[in-house]
Coordinates of C-alpha atoms and ligand atoms in Angstrom, one line a residue:
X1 CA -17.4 13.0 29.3
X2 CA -19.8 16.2 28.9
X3 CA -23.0 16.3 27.4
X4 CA -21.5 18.1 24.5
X5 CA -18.7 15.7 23.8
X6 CA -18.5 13.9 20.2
X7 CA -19.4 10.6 20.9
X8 CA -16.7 8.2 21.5
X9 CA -15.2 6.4 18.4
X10 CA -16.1 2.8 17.1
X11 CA -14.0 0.0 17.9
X12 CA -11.9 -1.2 15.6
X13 CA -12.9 -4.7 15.7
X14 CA -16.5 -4.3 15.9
X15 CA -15.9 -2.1 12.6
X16 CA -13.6 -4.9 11.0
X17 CA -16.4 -7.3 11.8
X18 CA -18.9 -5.5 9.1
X19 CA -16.4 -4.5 6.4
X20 CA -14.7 -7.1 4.1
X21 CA -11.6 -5.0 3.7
X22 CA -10.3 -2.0 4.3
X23 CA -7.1 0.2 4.2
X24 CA -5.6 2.1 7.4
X25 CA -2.9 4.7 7.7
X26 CA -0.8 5.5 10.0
X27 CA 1.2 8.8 11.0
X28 CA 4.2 9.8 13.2
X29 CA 4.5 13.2 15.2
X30 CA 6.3 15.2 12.9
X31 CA 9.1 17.5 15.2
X32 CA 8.2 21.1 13.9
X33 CA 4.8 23.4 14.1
X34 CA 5.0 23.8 10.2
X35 CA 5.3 19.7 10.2
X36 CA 2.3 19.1 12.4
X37 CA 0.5 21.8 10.3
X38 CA 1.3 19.9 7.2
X39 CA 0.5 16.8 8.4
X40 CA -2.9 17.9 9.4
X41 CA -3.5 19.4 5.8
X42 CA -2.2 15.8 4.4
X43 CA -4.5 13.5 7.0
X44 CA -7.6 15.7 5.5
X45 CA -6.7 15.3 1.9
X46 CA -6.4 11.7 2.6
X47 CA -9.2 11.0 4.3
X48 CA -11.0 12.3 1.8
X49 CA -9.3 10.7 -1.0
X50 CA -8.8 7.3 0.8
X51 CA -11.3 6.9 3.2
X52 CA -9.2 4.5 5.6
X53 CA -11.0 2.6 8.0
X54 CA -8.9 4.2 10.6
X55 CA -5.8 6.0 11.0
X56 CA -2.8 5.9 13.8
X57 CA -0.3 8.2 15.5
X58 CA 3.2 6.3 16.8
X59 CA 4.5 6.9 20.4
X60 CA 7.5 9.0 20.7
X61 CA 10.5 6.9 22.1
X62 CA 9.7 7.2 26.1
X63 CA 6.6 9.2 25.7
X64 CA 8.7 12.1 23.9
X65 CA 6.0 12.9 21.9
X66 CA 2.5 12.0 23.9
X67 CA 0.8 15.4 23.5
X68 CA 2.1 15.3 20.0
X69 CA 0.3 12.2 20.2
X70 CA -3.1 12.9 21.8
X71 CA -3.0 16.1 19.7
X72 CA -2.9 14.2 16.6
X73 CA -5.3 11.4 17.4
X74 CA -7.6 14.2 18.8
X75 CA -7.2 15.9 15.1
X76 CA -8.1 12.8 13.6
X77 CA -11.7 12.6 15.5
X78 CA -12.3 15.9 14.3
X79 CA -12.3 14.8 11.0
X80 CA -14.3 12.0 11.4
X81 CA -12.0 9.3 11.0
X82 CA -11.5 6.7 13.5
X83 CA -8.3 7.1 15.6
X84 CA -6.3 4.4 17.1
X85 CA -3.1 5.9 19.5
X86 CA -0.3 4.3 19.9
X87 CA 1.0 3.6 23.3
X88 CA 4.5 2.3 24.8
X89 CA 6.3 1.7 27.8
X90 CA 9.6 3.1 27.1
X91 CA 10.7 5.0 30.2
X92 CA 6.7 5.4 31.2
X93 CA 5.9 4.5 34.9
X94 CA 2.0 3.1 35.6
X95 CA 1.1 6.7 36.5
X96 CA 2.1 7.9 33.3
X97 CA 0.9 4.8 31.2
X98 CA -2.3 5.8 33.7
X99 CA -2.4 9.7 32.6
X100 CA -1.9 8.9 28.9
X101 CA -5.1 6.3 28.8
X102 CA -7.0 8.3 31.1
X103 CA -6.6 11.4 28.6
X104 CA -7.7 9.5 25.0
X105 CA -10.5 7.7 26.9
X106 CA -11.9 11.2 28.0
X107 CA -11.5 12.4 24.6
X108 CA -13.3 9.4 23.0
X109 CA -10.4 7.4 21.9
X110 CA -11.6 3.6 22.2
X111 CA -8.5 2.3 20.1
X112 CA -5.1 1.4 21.7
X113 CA -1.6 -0.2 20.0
X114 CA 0.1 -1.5 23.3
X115 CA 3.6 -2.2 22.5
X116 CA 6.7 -2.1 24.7
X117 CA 8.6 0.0 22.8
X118 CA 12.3 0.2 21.7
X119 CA 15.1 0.9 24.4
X120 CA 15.7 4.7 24.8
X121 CA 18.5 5.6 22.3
X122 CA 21.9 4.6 23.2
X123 CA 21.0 1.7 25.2
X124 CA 20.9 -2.0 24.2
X125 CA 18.6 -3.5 26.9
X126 CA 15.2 -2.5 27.1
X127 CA 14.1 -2.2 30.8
X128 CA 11.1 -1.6 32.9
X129 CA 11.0 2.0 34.2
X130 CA 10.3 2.8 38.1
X131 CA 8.5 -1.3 38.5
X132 CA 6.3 0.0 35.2
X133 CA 5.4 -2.8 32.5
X134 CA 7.6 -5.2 31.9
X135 CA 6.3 -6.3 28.3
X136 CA 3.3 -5.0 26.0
X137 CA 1.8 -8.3 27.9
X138 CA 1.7 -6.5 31.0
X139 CA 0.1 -3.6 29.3
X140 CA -2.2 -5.6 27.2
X141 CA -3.4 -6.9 31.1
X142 CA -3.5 -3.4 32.9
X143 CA -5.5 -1.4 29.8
X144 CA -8.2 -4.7 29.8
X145 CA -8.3 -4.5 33.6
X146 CA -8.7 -0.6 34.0
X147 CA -10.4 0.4 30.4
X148 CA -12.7 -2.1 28.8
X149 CA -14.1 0.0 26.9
X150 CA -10.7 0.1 24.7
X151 CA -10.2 -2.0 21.5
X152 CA -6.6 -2.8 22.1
X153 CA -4.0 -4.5 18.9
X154 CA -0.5 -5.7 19.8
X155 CA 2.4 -5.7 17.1
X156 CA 3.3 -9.0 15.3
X157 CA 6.7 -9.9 13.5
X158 CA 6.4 -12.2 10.5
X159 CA 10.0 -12.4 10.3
X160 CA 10.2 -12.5 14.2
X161 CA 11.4 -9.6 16.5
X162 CA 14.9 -8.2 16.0
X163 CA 15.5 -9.2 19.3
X164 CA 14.3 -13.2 18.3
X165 CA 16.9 -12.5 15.3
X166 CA 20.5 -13.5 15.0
X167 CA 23.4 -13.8 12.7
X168 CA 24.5 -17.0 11.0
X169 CA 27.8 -18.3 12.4
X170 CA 30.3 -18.0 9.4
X171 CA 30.5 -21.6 9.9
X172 CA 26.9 -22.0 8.4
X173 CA 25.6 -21.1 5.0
X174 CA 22.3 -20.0 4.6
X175 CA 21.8 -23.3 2.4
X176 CA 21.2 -25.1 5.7
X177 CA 18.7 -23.2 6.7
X178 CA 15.1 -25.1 6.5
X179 CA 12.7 -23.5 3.7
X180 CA 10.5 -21.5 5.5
X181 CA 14.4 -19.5 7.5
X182 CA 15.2 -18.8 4.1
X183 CA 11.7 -17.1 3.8
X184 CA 12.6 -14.7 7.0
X185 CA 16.4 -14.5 6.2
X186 CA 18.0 -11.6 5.0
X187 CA 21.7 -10.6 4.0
X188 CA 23.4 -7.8 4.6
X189 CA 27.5 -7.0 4.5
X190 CA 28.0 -10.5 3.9
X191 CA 26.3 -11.5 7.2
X192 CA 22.7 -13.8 7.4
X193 CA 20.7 -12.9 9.8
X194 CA 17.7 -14.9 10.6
X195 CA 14.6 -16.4 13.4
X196 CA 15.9 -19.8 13.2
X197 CA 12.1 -22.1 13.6
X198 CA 12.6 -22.3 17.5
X199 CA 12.9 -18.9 18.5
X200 CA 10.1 -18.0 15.6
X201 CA 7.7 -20.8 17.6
X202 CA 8.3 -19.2 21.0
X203 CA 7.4 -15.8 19.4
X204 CA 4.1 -17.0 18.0
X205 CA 4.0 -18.1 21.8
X206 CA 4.3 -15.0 23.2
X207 CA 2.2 -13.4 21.0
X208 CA -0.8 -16.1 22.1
X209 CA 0.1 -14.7 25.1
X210 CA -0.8 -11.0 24.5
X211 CA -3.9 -12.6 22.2
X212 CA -5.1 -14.7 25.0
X213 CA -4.7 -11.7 27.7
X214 CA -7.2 -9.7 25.2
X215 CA -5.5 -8.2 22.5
X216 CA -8.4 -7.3 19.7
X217 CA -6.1 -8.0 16.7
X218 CA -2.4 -7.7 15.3
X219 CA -0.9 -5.1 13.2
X220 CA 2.4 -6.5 11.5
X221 CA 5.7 -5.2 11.4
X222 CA 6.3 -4.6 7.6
X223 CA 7.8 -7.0 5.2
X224 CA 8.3 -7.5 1.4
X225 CA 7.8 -11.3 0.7
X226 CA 3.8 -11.8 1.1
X227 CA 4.4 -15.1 1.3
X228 CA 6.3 -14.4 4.7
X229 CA 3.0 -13.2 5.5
X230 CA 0.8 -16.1 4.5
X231 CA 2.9 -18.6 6.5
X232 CA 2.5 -16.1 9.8
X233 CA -1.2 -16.4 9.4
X234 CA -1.5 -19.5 9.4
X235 CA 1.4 -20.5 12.1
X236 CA -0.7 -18.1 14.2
X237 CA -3.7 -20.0 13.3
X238 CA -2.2 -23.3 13.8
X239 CA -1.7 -22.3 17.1
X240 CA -5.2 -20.9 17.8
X241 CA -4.9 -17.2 17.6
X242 CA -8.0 -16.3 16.2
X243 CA -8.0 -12.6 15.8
X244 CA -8.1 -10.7 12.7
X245 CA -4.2 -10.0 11.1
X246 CA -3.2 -6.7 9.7
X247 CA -0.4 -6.6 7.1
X248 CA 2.2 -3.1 7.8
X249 CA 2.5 -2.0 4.4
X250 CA 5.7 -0.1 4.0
X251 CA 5.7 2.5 1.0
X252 CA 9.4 2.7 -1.0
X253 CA 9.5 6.4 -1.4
X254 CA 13.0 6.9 -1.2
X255 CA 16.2 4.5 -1.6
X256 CA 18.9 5.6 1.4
X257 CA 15.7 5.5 4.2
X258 CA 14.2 2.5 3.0
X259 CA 17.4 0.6 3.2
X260 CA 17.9 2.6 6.7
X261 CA 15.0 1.6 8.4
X262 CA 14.8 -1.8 7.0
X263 CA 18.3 -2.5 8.4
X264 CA 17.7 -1.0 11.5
X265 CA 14.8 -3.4 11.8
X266 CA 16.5 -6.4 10.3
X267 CA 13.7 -6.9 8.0
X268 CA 14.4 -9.1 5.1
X269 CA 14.6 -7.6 1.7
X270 CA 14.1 -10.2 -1.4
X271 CA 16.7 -10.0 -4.2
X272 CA 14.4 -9.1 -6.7
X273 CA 13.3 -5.5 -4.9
X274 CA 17.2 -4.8 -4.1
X275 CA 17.9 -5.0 -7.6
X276 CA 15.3 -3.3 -9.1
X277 CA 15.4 -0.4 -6.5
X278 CA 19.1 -0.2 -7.1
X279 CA 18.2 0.3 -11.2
X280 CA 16.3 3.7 -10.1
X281 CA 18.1 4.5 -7.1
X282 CA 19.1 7.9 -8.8
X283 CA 15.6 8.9 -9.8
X284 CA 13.4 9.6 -7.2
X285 CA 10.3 9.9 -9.3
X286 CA 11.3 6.2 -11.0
X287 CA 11.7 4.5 -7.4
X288 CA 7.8 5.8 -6.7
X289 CA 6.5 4.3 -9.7
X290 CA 8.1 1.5 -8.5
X291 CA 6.9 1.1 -5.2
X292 CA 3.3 2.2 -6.7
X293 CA 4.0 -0.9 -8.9
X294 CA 5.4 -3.1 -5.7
X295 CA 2.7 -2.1 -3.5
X296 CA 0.3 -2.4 -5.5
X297 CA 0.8 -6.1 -6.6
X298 CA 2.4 -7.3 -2.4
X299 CA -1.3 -5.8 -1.8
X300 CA -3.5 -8.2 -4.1
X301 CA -1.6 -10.9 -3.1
X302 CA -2.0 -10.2 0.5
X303 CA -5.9 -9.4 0.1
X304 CA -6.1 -12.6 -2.1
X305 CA -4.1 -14.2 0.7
X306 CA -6.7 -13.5 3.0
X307 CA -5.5 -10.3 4.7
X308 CA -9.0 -8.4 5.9
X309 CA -6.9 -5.1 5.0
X310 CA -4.0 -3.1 4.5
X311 CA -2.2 -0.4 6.8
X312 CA 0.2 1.7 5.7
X313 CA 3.1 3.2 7.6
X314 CA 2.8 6.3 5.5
X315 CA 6.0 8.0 6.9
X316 CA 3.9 11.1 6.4
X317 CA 3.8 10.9 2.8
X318 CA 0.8 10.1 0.5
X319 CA 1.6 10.0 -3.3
X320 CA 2.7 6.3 -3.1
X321 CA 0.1 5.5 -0.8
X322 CA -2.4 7.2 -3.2
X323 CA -0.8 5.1 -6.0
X324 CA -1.4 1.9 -4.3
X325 CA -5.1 2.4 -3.3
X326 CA -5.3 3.7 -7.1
X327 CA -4.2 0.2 -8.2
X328 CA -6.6 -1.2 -5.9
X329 CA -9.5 0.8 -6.8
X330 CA -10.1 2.2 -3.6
X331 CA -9.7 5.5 -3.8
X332 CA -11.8 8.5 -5.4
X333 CA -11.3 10.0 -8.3
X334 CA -8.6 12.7 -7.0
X335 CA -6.4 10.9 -6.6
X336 CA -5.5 9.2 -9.6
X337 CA -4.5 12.6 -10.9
X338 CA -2.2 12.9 -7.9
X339 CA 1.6 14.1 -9.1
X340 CA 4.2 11.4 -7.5
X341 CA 7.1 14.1 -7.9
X342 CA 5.7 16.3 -5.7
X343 CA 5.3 15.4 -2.3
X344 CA 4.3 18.8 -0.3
X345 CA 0.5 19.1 -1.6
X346 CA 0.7 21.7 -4.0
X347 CA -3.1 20.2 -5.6
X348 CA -5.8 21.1 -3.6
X349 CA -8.8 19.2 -3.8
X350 CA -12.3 21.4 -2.8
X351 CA -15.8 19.9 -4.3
X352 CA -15.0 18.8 -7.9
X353 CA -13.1 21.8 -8.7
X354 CA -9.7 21.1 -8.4
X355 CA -6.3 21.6 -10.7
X356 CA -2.5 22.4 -10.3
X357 CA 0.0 23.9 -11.7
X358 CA 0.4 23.3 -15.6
X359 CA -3.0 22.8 -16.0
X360 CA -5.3 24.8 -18.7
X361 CA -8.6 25.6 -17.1
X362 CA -11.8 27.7 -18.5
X363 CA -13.6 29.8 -16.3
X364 CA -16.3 32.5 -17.0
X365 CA -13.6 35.3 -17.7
X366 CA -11.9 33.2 -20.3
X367 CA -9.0 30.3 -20.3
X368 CA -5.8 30.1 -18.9
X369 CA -3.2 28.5 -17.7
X370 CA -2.6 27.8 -13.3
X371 CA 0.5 29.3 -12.6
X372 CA 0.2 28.4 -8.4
X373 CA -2.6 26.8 -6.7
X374 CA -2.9 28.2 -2.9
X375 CA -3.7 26.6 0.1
X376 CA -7.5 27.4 0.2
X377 CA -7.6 26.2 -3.2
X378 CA -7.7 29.3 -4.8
X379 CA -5.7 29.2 -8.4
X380 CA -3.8 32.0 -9.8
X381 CA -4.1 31.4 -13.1
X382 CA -2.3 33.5 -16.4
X383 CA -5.4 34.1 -18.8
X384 CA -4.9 33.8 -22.3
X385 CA -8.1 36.1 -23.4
X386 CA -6.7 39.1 -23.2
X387 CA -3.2 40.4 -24.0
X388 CA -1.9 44.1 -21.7
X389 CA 0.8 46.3 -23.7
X390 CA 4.0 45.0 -23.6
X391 CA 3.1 41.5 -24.0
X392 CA 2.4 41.2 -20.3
X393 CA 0.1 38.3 -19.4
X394 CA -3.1 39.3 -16.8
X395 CA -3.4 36.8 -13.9
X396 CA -6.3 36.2 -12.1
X397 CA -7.0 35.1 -8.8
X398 CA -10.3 32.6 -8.8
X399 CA -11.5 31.0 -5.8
X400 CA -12.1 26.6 -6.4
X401 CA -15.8 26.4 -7.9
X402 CA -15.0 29.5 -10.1
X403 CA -12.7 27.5 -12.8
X404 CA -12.9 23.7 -14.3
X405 CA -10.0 21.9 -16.1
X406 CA -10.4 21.5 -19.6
Ligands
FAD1 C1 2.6 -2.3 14.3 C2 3.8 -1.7 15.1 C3 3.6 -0.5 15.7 C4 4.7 0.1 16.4 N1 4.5 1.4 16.9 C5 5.5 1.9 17.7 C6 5.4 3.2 18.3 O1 4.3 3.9 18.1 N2 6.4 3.7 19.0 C7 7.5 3.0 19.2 O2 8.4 3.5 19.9 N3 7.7 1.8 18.7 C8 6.7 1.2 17.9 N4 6.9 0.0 17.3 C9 8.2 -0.7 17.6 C10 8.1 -1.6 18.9 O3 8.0 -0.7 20.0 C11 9.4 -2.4 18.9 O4 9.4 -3.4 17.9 C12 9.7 -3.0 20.3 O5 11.0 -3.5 20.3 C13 8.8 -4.2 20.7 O6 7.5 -3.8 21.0 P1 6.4 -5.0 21.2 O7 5.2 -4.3 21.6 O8 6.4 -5.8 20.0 O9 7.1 -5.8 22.4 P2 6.7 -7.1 23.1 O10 5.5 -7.7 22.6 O11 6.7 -6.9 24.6 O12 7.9 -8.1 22.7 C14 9.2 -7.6 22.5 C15 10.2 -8.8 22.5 O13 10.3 -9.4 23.8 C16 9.9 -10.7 23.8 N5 9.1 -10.9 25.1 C17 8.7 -9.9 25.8 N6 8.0 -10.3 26.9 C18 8.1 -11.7 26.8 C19 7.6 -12.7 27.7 N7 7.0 -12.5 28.8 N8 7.9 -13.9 27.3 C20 8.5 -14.2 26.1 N9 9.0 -13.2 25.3 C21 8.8 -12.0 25.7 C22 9.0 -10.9 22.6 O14 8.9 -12.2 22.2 C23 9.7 -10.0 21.6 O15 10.8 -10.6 21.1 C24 5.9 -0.6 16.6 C25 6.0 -1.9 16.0 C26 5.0 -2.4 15.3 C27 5.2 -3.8 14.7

């Protein structure tokens, strides 16, 4: 590190240790320049409307997006916010496990997700590429071994991995499953799927394991019964894992990729949600109210559960996220004037000046109406004052600061 480098971030955990709770966010590589661009727009907004203890940036599948990655966590510094990068070992021999590590730590990243990654796509099996790490154990090991300096969290599955997770012979009906399977079972096409107790014990095992080799704390996998959640925290306690828990908040945004993603995962998804997601499934705008509403209450309960936080896998969106934090009172005062229909960040927010489209505004020229709010937060806006022949309306272009809503 130069003498001009920003200093390194904080640790997570040391930070965790002073604040009683906390919301984090986390981002994925999007796969275009104009996605990238937007998403840097969105991690500003939100920072500034949110202000998460920390935000993260996933691993492409075997490392297909690491300077995505670094890019992103790099970004994230700028702004202030504390970044933590995620790193897997999908197709990633030590060197490159050794090149990615080597480049946050010279950039200041002190915050590392070690996970193991899913197999590359296609293949079933996940295996160890050119005698790399077997497990996110053996990484949890190298990255304590070769960079102290890092604050590393593993991933934990209250429902148990997918991998831990099998299908109910037809033979056997979910009735004789013992209470706390039915808590981690889930149905889908007719099948049960579940972590019967055993393989669910040798989980919280293994994840000792990746505690005891140094792991700093445990983001979850997502889930949708808190209760599911309040049992894992205190199996892992039972067992002695001491470190702090982080609920994986997933955001229902949209019907067909929640029920995607939470089949590809095997997650279990409680009667109630299906059915009430299924009553707005045609109206977009209805099934983010809802998951404002869901969110909102799975996070109170978690927080009142004992949860130090909540992290959100934002899929790159904010509105519901915004919602949520709303809810919870932790947000500022933009954005509870957020618009949940409109995703792409057509309200800019600069000082306390700040409108979009629809809204009447005054400014020292007269009032109007913004017709289109611009990216530096400039508002075209149609004055009513004065009238031009023809019945044409004037616009005017003012920069933020130069109008105020009314
Ligand atoms: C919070 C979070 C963030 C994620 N971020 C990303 C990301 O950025 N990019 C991405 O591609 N994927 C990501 N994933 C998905 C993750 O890569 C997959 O779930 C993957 O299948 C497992 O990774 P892991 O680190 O949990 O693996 P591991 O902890 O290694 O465990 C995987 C499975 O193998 C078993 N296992 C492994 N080694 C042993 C052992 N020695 N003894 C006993 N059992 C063992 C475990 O019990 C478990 O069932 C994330 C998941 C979570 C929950």
């Amino acid at each position: 590190m130069t003498a001009t480098s920003p200093a390194p971030d904080a640790r997570i955990d040391d930070l965790m240790r002073d604040q009683p709770a906390f919301a984090s966010l986390e981002f994925f590589p999007p796969r275009t320049a104009e996605g990238v661009a937007n998403l840097k727009e969105r991690i500003v907004r939100m920072r500034d409307s949110t202000k998460p203890m920390f935000m993260d940036v996933t691993w492409g599948a075997g490392g297909s997006t690491s300077d995505l990655t670094l890019d992103l966590v790099k970004f994230i510094r700028s702004t202030g916010v504390v970044a933590n990068m995620h790193l897997t070992c999908t197709n990633m021999t030590p060197g490159k496990v050794d090149e990615a590590l080597a480049a946050a730590s010279a950039c200041g990243i002190r915050n590392i997700v070690a996970l193991r990654g899913d197999p590359p796509l296609g293949e079933d099996k996940w295996t160890a590429t050119g005698g790399g790490f077997e497990c996110a154990l053996d990484l949890v090991r190298h990255i304590k071994r070769e960079y102290p300096e890092m604050c590393v969290s593993v991933a934990g599955y209250p429902e148990g991995h997918p991998n831990a997770i099998s299908e109910l012979p037809s033979s056997q009906s979910a009735a004789s499953l013992t209470e706390r399977e039915k808590l981690r079972c889930s149905e889908a096409g007719g099948k049960v799927s579940v972590c019967f107790d055993a393989d669910y014990d040798n989980e919280l095992k293994y994840l000792k394991e990746k505690v005891d080799a140094g792991a700093d704390f445990i983001i979850t996998q997502m889930f949708f019964d808190p209760e599911v959640f309040g049992n894992f925290m205190s199996d892992c306690r039972a067992i002695g894992i001491k470190v702090p828990i982080v609920p994986g908040i997933m955001c229902i945004n949209n019907f067909g990729g929640f029920f995607r993603m939470t089949g590809f995962c095997k997650t279990r998804v409680p009667p109630t949600l299906v059915a009430e997601m299924e009553k707005r499934k045609d109206d977009e705008h209805e099934l983010k109210e809802y998951g404002v509403e869901f969110g909102a209450e799975m996070c109170m309960r978690l927080l009142a559960l004992g949860a130090p936080c909540v992290h959100f896998y934002t899929l790159n969106l904010e509105k519901v996220v915004y919602g949520i934090l709303d809810a919870l009172g932790w947000t500022t005062e933009l954005s509870a004037k957020m618009d949940l229909d409109n995703d792409a960040g057509t309200m800019q927010a600069k000082g306390s000046a700040w409108a979009r489209v629809g809204d009447e505004v005054q400014s020292m020229f007269g009032s109007g109406v913004v017709k289109e709010v611009r990216q530096d937060g400039a508002a075209c806006i149609e004055m009513r004052s004065w009238k031009l022949a023809f019945g044409q309306t004037p616009t005017a272009v003012l920069q933020a600061g130069m109008y105020k809503k009314v």
